[in-house]
Coordinates of C-alpha atoms in Angstrom, one line a residue:
Chain A
X29 CA 77.2 -139.6 130.9
X30 CA 73.8 -138.4 132.1
X31 CA 72.3 -138.8 128.6
X32 CA 73.2 -142.5 128.4
X33 CA 72.0 -143.0 131.9
X34 CA 68.7 -141.4 131.1
X35 CA 68.2 -143.6 128.0
X36 CA 69.2 -146.7 129.9
X37 CA 66.9 -146.0 132.8
X38 CA 63.9 -145.3 130.6
X39 CA 64.6 -148.5 128.5
X40 CA 64.8 -150.5 131.7
X41 CA 61.5 -149.0 133.0
X42 CA 59.8 -149.8 129.7
X43 CA 61.0 -153.4 129.7
X44 CA 59.8 -153.8 133.3
X45 CA 56.4 -152.4 132.5
X46 CA 56.1 -154.6 129.5
X47 CA 57.0 -157.6 131.6
X48 CA 54.5 -156.6 134.3
X49 CA 51.7 -156.2 131.9
X50 CA 52.3 -159.4 129.9
X51 CA 52.8 -161.3 133.1
X52 CA 49.6 -160.0 134.4
X53 CA 47.7 -160.8 131.3
X54 CA 49.1 -164.3 131.1
X55 CA 48.4 -164.9 134.8
X56 CA 44.9 -163.5 134.6
X57 CA 44.1 -165.8 131.6
X58 CA 45.5 -168.8 133.3
X59 CA 43.1 -168.2 136.2
X60 CA 40.1 -169.1 134.0
X61 CA 40.7 -172.8 134.7
X62 CA 41.4 -175.4 132.1
X63 CA 41.1 -174.0 128.6
X64 CA 41.2 -177.6 127.2
X65 CA 37.9 -178.5 128.8
X66 CA 36.5 -175.3 127.2
X67 CA 37.9 -176.3 123.8
X68 CA 36.3 -179.7 123.8
X69 CA 33.1 -178.8 125.5
X70 CA 31.2 -179.2 122.2
X71 CA 32.6 -182.7 121.6
X72 CA 31.2 -185.8 123.2
X73 CA 33.0 -188.9 124.4
X74 CA 36.3 -187.2 125.3
X75 CA 38.4 -189.3 127.6
X76 CA 40.8 -188.2 130.3
X77 CA 43.7 -189.4 128.1
X78 CA 42.5 -187.2 125.2
X79 CA 42.5 -184.1 127.5
X80 CA 46.0 -185.0 128.7
X81 CA 47.2 -185.4 125.1
X82 CA 45.8 -182.0 124.0
X83 CA 47.2 -180.4 127.1
X84 CA 50.6 -181.7 126.4
X85 CA 50.5 -180.7 122.7
X86 CA 49.6 -177.1 123.8
X87 CA 52.3 -177.1 126.5
X88 CA 49.6 -176.6 129.2
X89 CA 51.1 -179.3 131.4
X90 CA 54.1 -177.1 132.1
X91 CA 54.2 -174.9 135.2
X92 CA 52.8 -171.4 134.8
X93 CA 56.1 -169.5 134.7
X94 CA 57.5 -172.0 132.2
X95 CA 54.5 -171.3 129.9
X96 CA 55.0 -167.6 130.4
X97 CA 58.7 -167.7 129.4
X98 CA 57.7 -169.9 126.4
X99 CA 55.2 -167.2 125.4
X100 CA 57.7 -164.4 125.7
X101 CA 60.4 -166.4 123.9
X102 CA 58.0 -167.1 121.0
X103 CA 56.7 -163.5 121.1
X104 CA 60.3 -162.3 120.6
X105 CA 60.7 -164.6 117.6
X106 CA 57.3 -163.4 116.2
X107 CA 55.7 -166.8 116.8
X108 CA 52.4 -166.2 118.7
X109 CA 51.3 -169.8 118.8
X110 CA 47.9 -171.1 117.6
X111 CA 44.5 -169.8 118.3
X112 CA 42.1 -172.4 119.6
X113 CA 39.9 -172.2 116.6
X114 CA 41.4 -170.1 113.8
X115 CA 44.9 -171.3 113.0
X116 CA 48.1 -169.4 113.8
X117 CA 47.6 -166.2 115.8
X118 CA 50.2 -164.5 113.8
X119 CA 48.1 -164.8 110.6
X120 CA 45.2 -163.1 112.3
X121 CA 47.4 -160.3 113.8
X122 CA 49.2 -159.6 110.6
X123 CA 45.8 -158.6 109.1
X124 CA 44.3 -156.9 112.1
X125 CA 47.4 -154.8 113.2
X126 CA 47.9 -152.9 110.0
X127 CA 44.1 -152.1 109.9
X128 CA 44.2 -150.7 113.4
X129 CA 47.4 -148.7 112.7
X130 CA 45.9 -147.3 109.6
X131 CA 42.8 -146.2 111.5
X132 CA 44.9 -144.8 114.3
X133 CA 47.0 -142.8 111.8
X134 CA 44.1 -141.3 109.9
X135 CA 42.2 -140.4 113.1
X136 CA 45.3 -138.7 114.5
X137 CA 45.7 -136.8 111.2
X138 CA 42.1 -135.6 111.3
X139 CA 42.5 -134.5 114.8
X140 CA 45.7 -132.6 114.2
X141 CA 44.2 -131.0 111.2
X142 CA 41.3 -129.6 113.2
X143 CA 42.7 -129.0 116.7
X144 CA 45.8 -127.0 115.9
X145 CA 44.2 -124.2 114.0
X146 CA 41.2 -124.1 116.4
X147 CA 43.4 -124.3 119.5
X148 CA 45.7 -121.4 118.2
X149 CA 42.7 -119.3 117.3
X150 CA 41.1 -119.9 120.6
X151 CA 44.3 -119.0 122.5
X152 CA 45.1 -115.9 120.5
X153 CA 41.5 -114.6 120.8
X154 CA 41.2 -115.6 124.4
X155 CA 37.9 -114.7 126.0
X156 CA 36.2 -113.9 122.7
X157 CA 33.0 -115.4 121.4
X158 CA 34.9 -117.9 119.2
X159 CA 37.1 -119.0 122.1
X160 CA 34.0 -119.6 124.3
X161 CA 32.3 -121.6 121.5
X162 CA 35.4 -123.7 121.0
X163 CA 35.7 -124.4 124.7
X164 CA 32.1 -125.4 125.1
X165 CA 32.2 -127.6 121.9
X166 CA 35.3 -129.3 123.1
X167 CA 33.6 -130.0 126.4
X168 CA 30.6 -131.4 124.6
X169 CA 33.1 -133.6 122.6
X170 CA 34.4 -135.0 125.8
X171 CA 30.8 -135.8 127.0
X172 CA 29.6 -138.6 124.8
X173 CA 30.7 -142.2 124.3
X174 CA 32.9 -142.5 121.1
X175 CA 30.9 -145.5 119.8
X176 CA 27.6 -143.5 120.0
X177 CA 29.2 -140.8 117.9
X178 CA 30.1 -143.5 115.4
X179 CA 26.5 -144.8 115.3
X180 CA 25.1 -141.3 114.9
X181 CA 27.5 -140.6 112.0
X182 CA 26.4 -143.8 110.4
X183 CA 22.8 -142.8 110.9
X184 CA 23.4 -139.4 109.1
X185 CA 26.1 -140.1 106.5
X186 CA 25.3 -143.7 105.4
X187 CA 21.6 -144.2 106.1
X188 CA 19.9 -140.8 105.7
X189 CA 22.4 -139.5 103.2
X190 CA 24.2 -142.6 101.8
X191 CA 27.7 -141.0 101.2
X192 CA 29.9 -143.5 103.0
X193 CA 29.7 -147.2 103.7
X194 CA 28.4 -148.0 107.3
X195 CA 30.8 -150.8 108.0
X196 CA 33.6 -153.0 106.8
X197 CA 37.0 -152.4 105.3
X198 CA 36.6 -151.7 101.6
X199 CA 38.5 -148.9 100.0
X200 CA 39.1 -145.3 101.1
X201 CA 35.4 -144.4 101.5
X202 CA 35.1 -146.9 104.4
X203 CA 37.9 -145.3 106.2
X204 CA 36.1 -141.9 106.5
X205 CA 33.5 -142.5 109.1
X206 CA 35.6 -144.4 111.6
X207 CA 38.5 -141.9 111.3
X208 CA 36.2 -139.0 111.8
X209 CA 34.6 -140.6 114.8
X210 CA 37.9 -141.1 116.6
X211 CA 39.3 -137.9 115.2
X212 CA 36.5 -135.9 116.7
X213 CA 37.0 -137.5 120.1
X214 CA 40.7 -136.9 120.0
X215 CA 40.1 -133.3 118.8
X216 CA 38.1 -132.5 121.9
X217 CA 41.1 -133.2 124.1
X218 CA 43.7 -131.9 121.7
X219 CA 42.1 -128.5 121.2
X220 CA 42.4 -127.9 124.9
X221 CA 46.0 -129.0 124.9
X222 CA 46.9 -126.7 122.0
X223 CA 45.0 -123.8 123.7
X224 CA 46.7 -124.1 127.1
X225 CA 50.1 -124.7 125.5
X226 CA 49.8 -121.7 123.3
X227 CA 48.5 -119.5 126.2
X228 CA 51.5 -120.5 128.3
X229 CA 53.9 -119.7 125.5
X230 CA 52.2 -116.4 124.5
X231 CA 52.8 -115.3 128.0
X232 CA 56.5 -116.2 127.9
X233 CA 59.3 -113.5 127.9
X234 CA 60.7 -114.4 124.5
X235 CA 57.3 -113.8 122.9
X236 CA 57.2 -110.4 124.6
X237 CA 60.7 -109.7 123.2
X238 CA 59.6 -110.8 119.7
X239 CA 56.6 -108.4 120.0
X240 CA 58.8 -105.6 121.3
X241 CA 61.1 -106.0 118.3
X242 CA 58.0 -105.0 116.3
X243 CA 57.4 -108.3 114.6
X244 CA 54.0 -108.8 113.1
X245 CA 51.6 -110.7 115.3
X246 CA 51.5 -113.4 112.6
X247 CA 55.2 -113.9 112.8
X248 CA 55.2 -113.9 116.6
X249 CA 52.5 -116.6 116.6
X250 CA 53.7 -118.9 113.9
X251 CA 57.4 -118.5 113.9
X252 CA 58.1 -118.0 117.6
X253 CA 55.3 -119.4 119.6
X254 CA 54.1 -122.4 117.6
X255 CA 57.6 -123.7 116.8
X256 CA 58.4 -123.7 120.5
X257 CA 55.1 -125.2 121.4
X258 CA 55.4 -128.0 118.8
X259 CA 57.6 -130.2 120.9
X260 CA 55.3 -130.0 123.9
X261 CA 52.3 -130.7 121.7
X262 CA 53.8 -133.7 120.0
X263 CA 54.6 -135.1 123.4
X264 CA 51.2 -134.6 124.8
X265 CA 49.6 -136.1 121.7
X266 CA 52.0 -139.0 121.8
X267 CA 51.1 -139.7 125.4
X268 CA 47.5 -139.9 124.3
X269 CA 48.3 -143.0 122.2
X270 CA 47.0 -145.3 125.0
X271 CA 43.7 -143.4 125.0
X272 CA 43.6 -143.6 121.3
X273 CA 44.0 -147.4 121.4
X274 CA 41.4 -147.7 124.1
X275 CA 38.9 -145.8 122.0
X276 CA 39.7 -147.7 118.8
X277 CA 38.8 -151.0 120.5
X278 CA 35.2 -150.0 120.8
X279 CA 34.8 -147.9 117.7
X280 CA 36.2 -150.7 115.5
X281 CA 33.3 -152.9 116.7
X282 CA 30.7 -150.3 115.6
X283 CA 32.1 -150.2 112.1
X284 CA 33.0 -153.9 111.8
X285 CA 36.6 -152.7 111.2
X286 CA 38.8 -155.8 111.0
X287 CA 41.3 -154.6 113.5
X288 CA 42.8 -155.5 116.9
X289 CA 39.7 -154.3 118.8
X290 CA 37.3 -156.5 116.8
X291 CA 39.7 -159.4 117.1
X292 CA 39.9 -159.0 120.9
X293 CA 36.2 -158.9 121.3
X294 CA 35.8 -161.9 119.1
X295 CA 38.4 -163.7 121.1
X296 CA 36.4 -163.0 124.3
X297 CA 33.2 -164.2 122.8
X298 CA 34.9 -167.5 121.7
X299 CA 37.0 -167.8 124.9
X300 CA 40.0 -168.0 122.6
X301 CA 42.6 -167.2 125.2
X302 CA 45.8 -167.5 123.2
X303 CA 44.4 -165.0 120.8
X304 CA 43.3 -162.7 123.5
X305 CA 46.6 -162.9 125.3
X306 CA 48.4 -162.0 122.0
X307 CA 46.1 -159.0 121.1
X308 CA 46.2 -157.4 124.5
X309 CA 50.0 -158.0 124.9
X310 CA 50.8 -156.6 121.5
X311 CA 48.7 -153.5 122.1
X312 CA 50.2 -152.9 125.5
X313 CA 53.7 -153.3 124.1
X314 CA 52.9 -150.8 121.3
X315 CA 51.7 -148.3 123.9
X316 CA 54.8 -148.7 126.0
X317 CA 56.9 -148.4 122.9
X318 CA 55.3 -145.1 121.8
X319 CA 55.5 -143.7 125.3
X320 CA 59.1 -144.6 125.5
X321 CA 59.9 -143.0 122.1
X322 CA 58.1 -139.8 123.1
X323 CA 59.9 -139.7 126.4
X324 CA 63.3 -140.2 124.9
X325 CA 62.8 -137.7 122.1
X326 CA 61.4 -135.1 124.5
X327 CA 64.2 -135.8 127.1
X328 CA 66.9 -135.4 124.4
X329 CA 65.5 -132.2 123.0
X330 CA 64.6 -130.6 126.4
X331 CA 67.2 -131.5 129.1
X332 CA 65.0 -130.2 131.9
X333 CA 62.7 -133.2 131.6
X334 CA 65.5 -135.7 132.5
X335 CA 65.7 -134.5 136.1
X336 CA 62.3 -135.8 137.2
Chain B
X2 CA 33.9 -105.5 152.3
X3 CA 31.1 -106.0 154.7
X4 CA 30.8 -102.2 155.4
X5 CA 30.7 -101.4 151.7
X6 CA 27.9 -103.8 150.8
X7 CA 25.7 -103.0 153.9
X8 CA 23.7 -100.3 152.2
X9 CA 22.9 -102.3 149.1
X10 CA 19.5 -104.0 148.6
X11 CA 19.3 -107.5 149.9
X12 CA 19.0 -109.1 146.5
X13 CA 22.2 -107.4 145.2
X14 CA 24.0 -108.3 148.4
X15 CA 23.0 -111.9 147.9
X16 CA 24.2 -111.8 144.3
X17 CA 27.5 -110.3 145.2
X18 CA 28.1 -112.9 148.0
X19 CA 27.4 -115.8 145.7
X20 CA 28.4 -114.3 142.4
X21 CA 30.8 -117.2 141.6
X22 CA 27.8 -119.5 141.5
X23 CA 25.9 -117.3 139.1
X24 CA 28.3 -118.2 136.2
X25 CA 26.4 -119.7 133.3
X26 CA 28.7 -122.6 133.1
X27 CA 28.1 -123.6 136.7
X28 CA 24.3 -123.0 136.6
X29 CA 23.9 -125.1 133.5
X30 CA 26.0 -127.9 134.8
X31 CA 24.3 -128.0 138.2
X32 CA 20.9 -127.8 136.5
X33 CA 21.6 -130.7 134.2
X34 CA 23.1 -132.9 136.9
X35 CA 20.5 -131.9 139.4
X36 CA 17.5 -132.6 137.3
X37 CA 18.8 -135.9 135.9
X38 CA 20.1 -137.0 139.3
X39 CA 16.7 -136.4 140.9
X40 CA 14.8 -138.2 138.2
X41 CA 17.2 -141.2 138.4
X42 CA 16.9 -141.3 142.2
X43 CA 13.1 -141.1 142.1
X44 CA 12.8 -143.5 139.1
X45 CA 12.5 -146.6 141.2
X46 CA 9.2 -145.3 142.6
X47 CA 8.0 -143.6 139.4
X48 CA 8.4 -146.8 137.4
X49 CA 7.8 -149.8 139.7
X50 CA 7.8 -152.2 136.8
X51 CA 11.5 -151.5 136.3
X52 CA 11.3 -150.9 132.5
X53 CA 10.7 -154.6 131.9
X54 CA 7.1 -154.6 130.8
X55 CA 7.1 -156.0 127.3
X56 CA 4.3 -155.0 124.8
X57 CA 5.0 -156.6 121.5
X58 CA 2.0 -155.0 119.8
X59 CA 3.5 -151.6 120.4
X60 CA 7.0 -152.5 119.3
X61 CA 9.2 -149.8 117.7
X62 CA 6.6 -147.1 118.1
X63 CA 8.1 -143.8 116.8
X64 CA 8.5 -141.0 119.4
X65 CA 6.4 -137.8 119.9
X66 CA 3.2 -139.5 118.8
X67 CA 1.5 -140.3 122.0
X68 CA 1.6 -139.5 125.7
X69 CA 1.8 -143.2 126.5
X70 CA 5.3 -143.5 124.8
X71 CA 6.7 -139.9 124.4
X72 CA 10.1 -141.2 123.3
X73 CA 8.8 -144.2 121.4
X74 CA 9.4 -147.9 122.2
X75 CA 12.2 -150.4 121.7
X76 CA 12.1 -153.6 119.6
X77 CA 10.3 -155.4 122.5
X78 CA 7.7 -152.6 122.9
X79 CA 9.3 -151.3 126.1
X80 CA 9.0 -147.6 126.8
X81 CA 12.2 -145.7 126.0
X82 CA 11.7 -142.8 128.3
X83 CA 11.1 -145.2 131.2
X84 CA 14.2 -147.2 130.4
X85 CA 16.4 -144.2 129.8
X86 CA 15.6 -142.8 133.2
X87 CA 15.9 -146.2 134.9
X88 CA 19.2 -146.8 133.1
X89 CA 20.7 -143.8 134.9
X90 CA 20.6 -145.8 138.1
X91 CA 23.4 -148.1 137.0
X92 CA 25.4 -145.3 135.4
X93 CA 25.2 -143.1 138.5
X94 CA 25.9 -146.0 140.8
X95 CA 29.0 -147.0 138.9
X96 CA 30.3 -143.5 138.5
X97 CA 29.8 -142.6 142.1
X98 CA 30.9 -145.8 143.8
X99 CA 34.0 -146.3 141.6
X100 CA 35.1 -142.7 142.1
X101 CA 34.4 -142.9 145.9
X102 CA 36.5 -146.0 146.2
X103 CA 39.3 -144.7 144.1
X104 CA 39.5 -141.4 145.9
X105 CA 39.6 -143.1 149.3
X106 CA 42.3 -145.5 148.4
X107 CA 44.3 -143.0 146.4
X108 CA 44.1 -140.3 149.0
X109 CA 45.4 -142.6 151.8
X110 CA 48.3 -143.9 149.7
X111 CA 49.1 -140.5 148.3
X112 CA 49.2 -139.0 151.8
X113 CA 51.5 -141.8 152.9
X114 CA 53.7 -141.4 149.9
X115 CA 54.0 -137.7 150.2
X116 CA 54.7 -137.8 153.9
X117 CA 56.9 -140.8 154.2
X118 CA 58.2 -141.3 150.6
X119 CA 60.2 -144.5 150.3
X120 CA 58.3 -147.7 149.3
X121 CA 55.0 -145.8 148.9
X122 CA 56.5 -143.6 146.3
X123 CA 57.8 -146.6 144.4
X124 CA 54.4 -148.3 144.6
X125 CA 52.7 -145.3 143.0
X126 CA 55.3 -144.7 140.3
X127 CA 55.2 -148.4 139.1
X128 CA 51.5 -148.5 139.2
X129 CA 51.2 -145.4 137.2
X130 CA 53.5 -146.8 134.6
X131 CA 51.4 -149.9 134.2
X132 CA 48.2 -147.9 134.1
X133 CA 49.6 -145.9 131.3
X134 CA 50.5 -149.0 129.3
X135 CA 47.2 -150.8 129.7
X136 CA 44.2 -148.7 128.8
X137 CA 41.2 -149.4 131.0
X138 CA 39.1 -150.9 128.2
X139 CA 41.9 -153.5 127.5
X140 CA 42.2 -154.3 131.1
X141 CA 38.5 -154.7 131.5
X142 CA 38.2 -156.9 128.4
X143 CA 40.9 -159.2 129.7
X144 CA 39.6 -159.4 133.3
X145 CA 35.9 -159.6 132.4
X146 CA 36.7 -162.4 129.9
X147 CA 37.8 -164.4 132.9
X148 CA 35.6 -163.4 135.8
X149 CA 32.5 -162.9 133.7
X150 CA 30.4 -159.8 133.1
X151 CA 28.9 -157.8 135.9
X152 CA 28.6 -154.3 137.3
X153 CA 30.3 -155.1 140.6
X154 CA 33.4 -156.3 138.8
X155 CA 33.5 -153.1 136.7
X156 CA 33.4 -151.0 139.8
X157 CA 36.2 -152.9 141.4
X158 CA 38.3 -152.7 138.3
X159 CA 37.8 -149.0 138.1
X160 CA 38.9 -148.5 141.6
X161 CA 42.0 -150.8 141.1
X162 CA 43.1 -149.0 138.0
X163 CA 42.2 -145.4 138.9
X164 CA 43.3 -144.9 142.5
X165 CA 46.7 -144.0 141.3
X166 CA 45.6 -140.7 139.7
X167 CA 44.4 -139.5 143.0
X168 CA 47.5 -140.8 144.8
X169 CA 49.8 -138.9 142.4
X170 CA 47.8 -135.7 142.8
X171 CA 47.6 -135.9 146.6
X172 CA 51.3 -136.9 146.8
X173 CA 52.4 -133.8 144.9
X174 CA 50.2 -131.6 147.0
X175 CA 51.7 -133.1 150.2
X176 CA 55.2 -132.7 148.9
X177 CA 54.7 -128.9 148.6
X178 CA 52.6 -128.5 151.7
X179 CA 54.8 -130.4 154.2
X180 CA 57.5 -127.8 153.9
X181 CA 55.1 -124.9 154.6
X182 CA 55.3 -123.0 157.8
X183 CA 52.0 -124.1 159.2
X184 CA 53.0 -127.7 158.9
X185 CA 56.4 -127.0 160.4
X186 CA 54.6 -125.2 163.3
X187 CA 52.3 -128.1 163.9
X188 CA 55.3 -130.4 164.0
X189 CA 57.1 -128.3 166.4
X190 CA 54.0 -128.4 168.7
X191 CA 54.7 -132.1 168.9
X192 CA 51.5 -133.2 167.1
X193 CA 51.3 -136.8 166.0
X194 CA 51.9 -137.5 162.3
X195 CA 48.4 -138.7 161.9
X196 CA 47.0 -135.4 163.2
X197 CA 49.3 -133.4 161.0
X198 CA 48.4 -135.4 157.9
X199 CA 44.6 -135.4 158.4
X200 CA 44.2 -132.2 160.3
X201 CA 46.6 -129.9 158.5
X202 CA 47.7 -131.3 155.2
X203 CA 44.7 -133.0 153.8
X204 CA 42.3 -130.0 154.1
X205 CA 44.7 -127.9 152.1
X206 CA 44.9 -130.5 149.4
X207 CA 41.2 -130.9 148.9
X208 CA 40.6 -128.5 146.0
X209 CA 42.3 -130.4 143.2
X210 CA 40.9 -133.6 144.6
X211 CA 37.3 -132.5 144.2
X212 CA 37.9 -131.4 140.6
X213 CA 39.5 -134.7 139.7
X214 CA 36.6 -136.5 141.5
X215 CA 34.0 -134.7 139.4
X216 CA 35.7 -135.4 136.1
X217 CA 36.3 -139.0 137.2
X218 CA 32.6 -139.6 137.8
X219 CA 31.9 -138.2 134.4
X220 CA 34.5 -140.4 132.7
X221 CA 33.5 -143.6 134.5
X222 CA 29.9 -143.1 133.3
X223 CA 31.3 -143.0 129.8
X224 CA 33.5 -146.1 130.4
X225 CA 30.6 -148.0 131.9
X226 CA 28.4 -147.4 128.9
X227 CA 31.3 -148.6 126.6
X228 CA 31.7 -151.8 128.6
X229 CA 28.0 -152.5 128.7
X230 CA 27.9 -151.8 125.0
X231 CA 30.6 -154.5 124.5
X232 CA 28.4 -156.8 126.6
X233 CA 30.8 -156.8 129.6
X234 CA 28.5 -155.0 132.0
X235 CA 25.0 -155.5 133.4
X236 CA 22.8 -158.3 132.0
X237 CA 20.7 -157.2 129.0
X238 CA 17.4 -157.4 131.0
X239 CA 18.5 -154.5 133.3
X240 CA 17.9 -151.2 131.6
X241 CA 21.3 -149.5 131.0
X242 CA 22.3 -146.8 128.6
X243 CA 25.1 -148.9 127.0
X244 CA 22.8 -151.9 126.8
X245 CA 20.1 -149.9 125.0
X246 CA 22.6 -148.5 122.5
X247 CA 23.9 -152.0 121.8
X248 CA 20.3 -153.3 121.2
X249 CA 19.3 -150.3 119.2
X250 CA 22.3 -150.5 116.9
X251 CA 20.7 -153.4 115.1
X252 CA 17.6 -151.4 114.3
X253 CA 19.4 -148.2 113.3
X254 CA 18.1 -148.5 109.7
X255 CA 14.5 -148.2 110.7
X256 CA 14.3 -146.9 114.2
X257 CA 16.7 -144.1 115.0
X258 CA 15.0 -143.2 118.3
X259 CA 16.2 -146.4 120.0
X260 CA 19.8 -145.3 119.8
X261 CA 19.4 -141.5 119.8
X262 CA 17.7 -140.9 123.1
X263 CA 20.0 -143.0 125.4
X264 CA 23.0 -141.4 123.8
X265 CA 21.6 -137.9 124.3
X266 CA 21.0 -138.7 127.9
X267 CA 24.5 -139.9 128.4
X268 CA 25.8 -136.7 126.8
X269 CA 23.6 -134.4 129.0
X270 CA 24.6 -136.2 132.2
X271 CA 28.3 -136.2 131.4
X272 CA 28.3 -132.7 130.1
X273 CA 26.6 -131.5 133.3
X274 CA 29.4 -133.1 135.4
X275 CA 32.1 -131.8 133.0
X276 CA 30.7 -128.2 133.1
X277 CA 30.8 -128.3 136.9
X278 CA 34.3 -129.8 136.9
X279 CA 35.5 -127.1 134.5
X280 CA 34.0 -124.4 136.7
X281 CA 35.5 -125.9 139.8
X282 CA 38.9 -125.9 138.1
X283 CA 38.6 -122.2 137.4
X284 CA 37.6 -121.6 141.0
X285 CA 39.8 -123.9 143.0
X286 CA 42.8 -124.6 140.8
X287 CA 43.8 -121.6 138.8
X288 CA 47.3 -122.9 138.2
X289 CA 45.9 -125.9 136.3
X290 CA 47.5 -128.8 138.2
X291 CA 44.5 -131.0 137.3
X292 CA 44.2 -130.0 133.6
X293 CA 43.9 -132.8 131.1

């Protein structure tokens, strides 16, 4: 059964990639030297026995691979161990992950809301003034750092005109500026995706047939072209999930958004390696998961993809 | 063609010959990149103090008031125009060096994979999977947490994580080129593999490579500013665009100019490169193999 084989192969690949990434993160973090020395660097009169005792209690006296398997085993059970300074990692993640997912979802929503109409308009009126404007604007949107856009939005919409809070996580109003920041950045890429996809489809033979039948242009575009393009668009946007997460990490910091990005940067500042290992691993696993889901859905809907 | 244009005035002939370069997009992009690039290259001689001269009496001077500080000063009284231009040195260096390293490594491995397949292919595919799963910012956060901040590390990380895009592009070009008649002919002459790869295949795969290179430089300038903003790049003493933004952020309530000007400079630089990349794509890759 080719379908089952396809699903099986993709699953296996996803598991391999997850293992490679988590192994890499675990290994990289172990390279730093002895985290215990770092932990107690503030305290005085620490004896060698104390260090050994802490090491044993953290499982750091085990060989590296044993520690990695321990981490994976606990990860599968939802137990992420303890942060050096802030209690169980799971408690921190269970607050930060929903905050990040919320922000990711609203930004995606903003971007889809803007990019699909603009992209279609641009493709339908190819070469016109509006198309040129949209292309140039999307190029501009790809040309500044996302965090700077965030700072500028704060400058205009919460300092000059105090409409929205500049930072923090406090009600719907605080969601607006961060979502718009990431939404605009995503839109710059998505408009181009929608435009090229629509151009490709509008040149296809079945669109010509629909036109030849005498259907109105509106029906041709929305009923025939957009519906067929939707699958490709969802896939492309899904594959952007990794970029989205990468952008979130920095933008969260600008808005003091209590998500995974802020947590990761705090973990670096405090050299809290168990926490950092958990945040990076979880984000990577999420990205692999989304890519896998997109791949599977697309592969099942459109059998041509499975071949490659 | 030559006969037809012979009777035209010299200026028109020139325009016809180079008409693709007269497109607005290209001119604007080349102008932006050219002007900023020249300023940045000359900045070391224009500003010998290196943007470090502190003047606490003139701290947070607003812009457009005096010739002494046309774009105002930062919280330590350092001139913003001076630091913005000097900051370009790090950005351009990171953008160019990382892209150069990645394109060299990626092209060689891509050529090998396209020509010999086998283990090289597997290497590229697995690396691409991992690259897709670990966004650059996350990779950088993890590694820099361990090796400590620094521009050199960022460049190495960019090369390590980005060569694979070039390798995939070159590989796919080679796969289609190696079956073409001129490569078959070269092989039937008995040319060595190395000569076929570098003399016949590579020159025909250059177009998409150049486009990707331009966009990659632009993108890495953005990434460098993000990483420096997070405190993972150059030390705060060195003028950098990301560093200026991260300092200025604390003064956003009172002194907008500290964050606005470095950001605008980043935008103009990257926009210039993106405009040229876009134009190159229209010229060299009409089929859109490098579209993003």
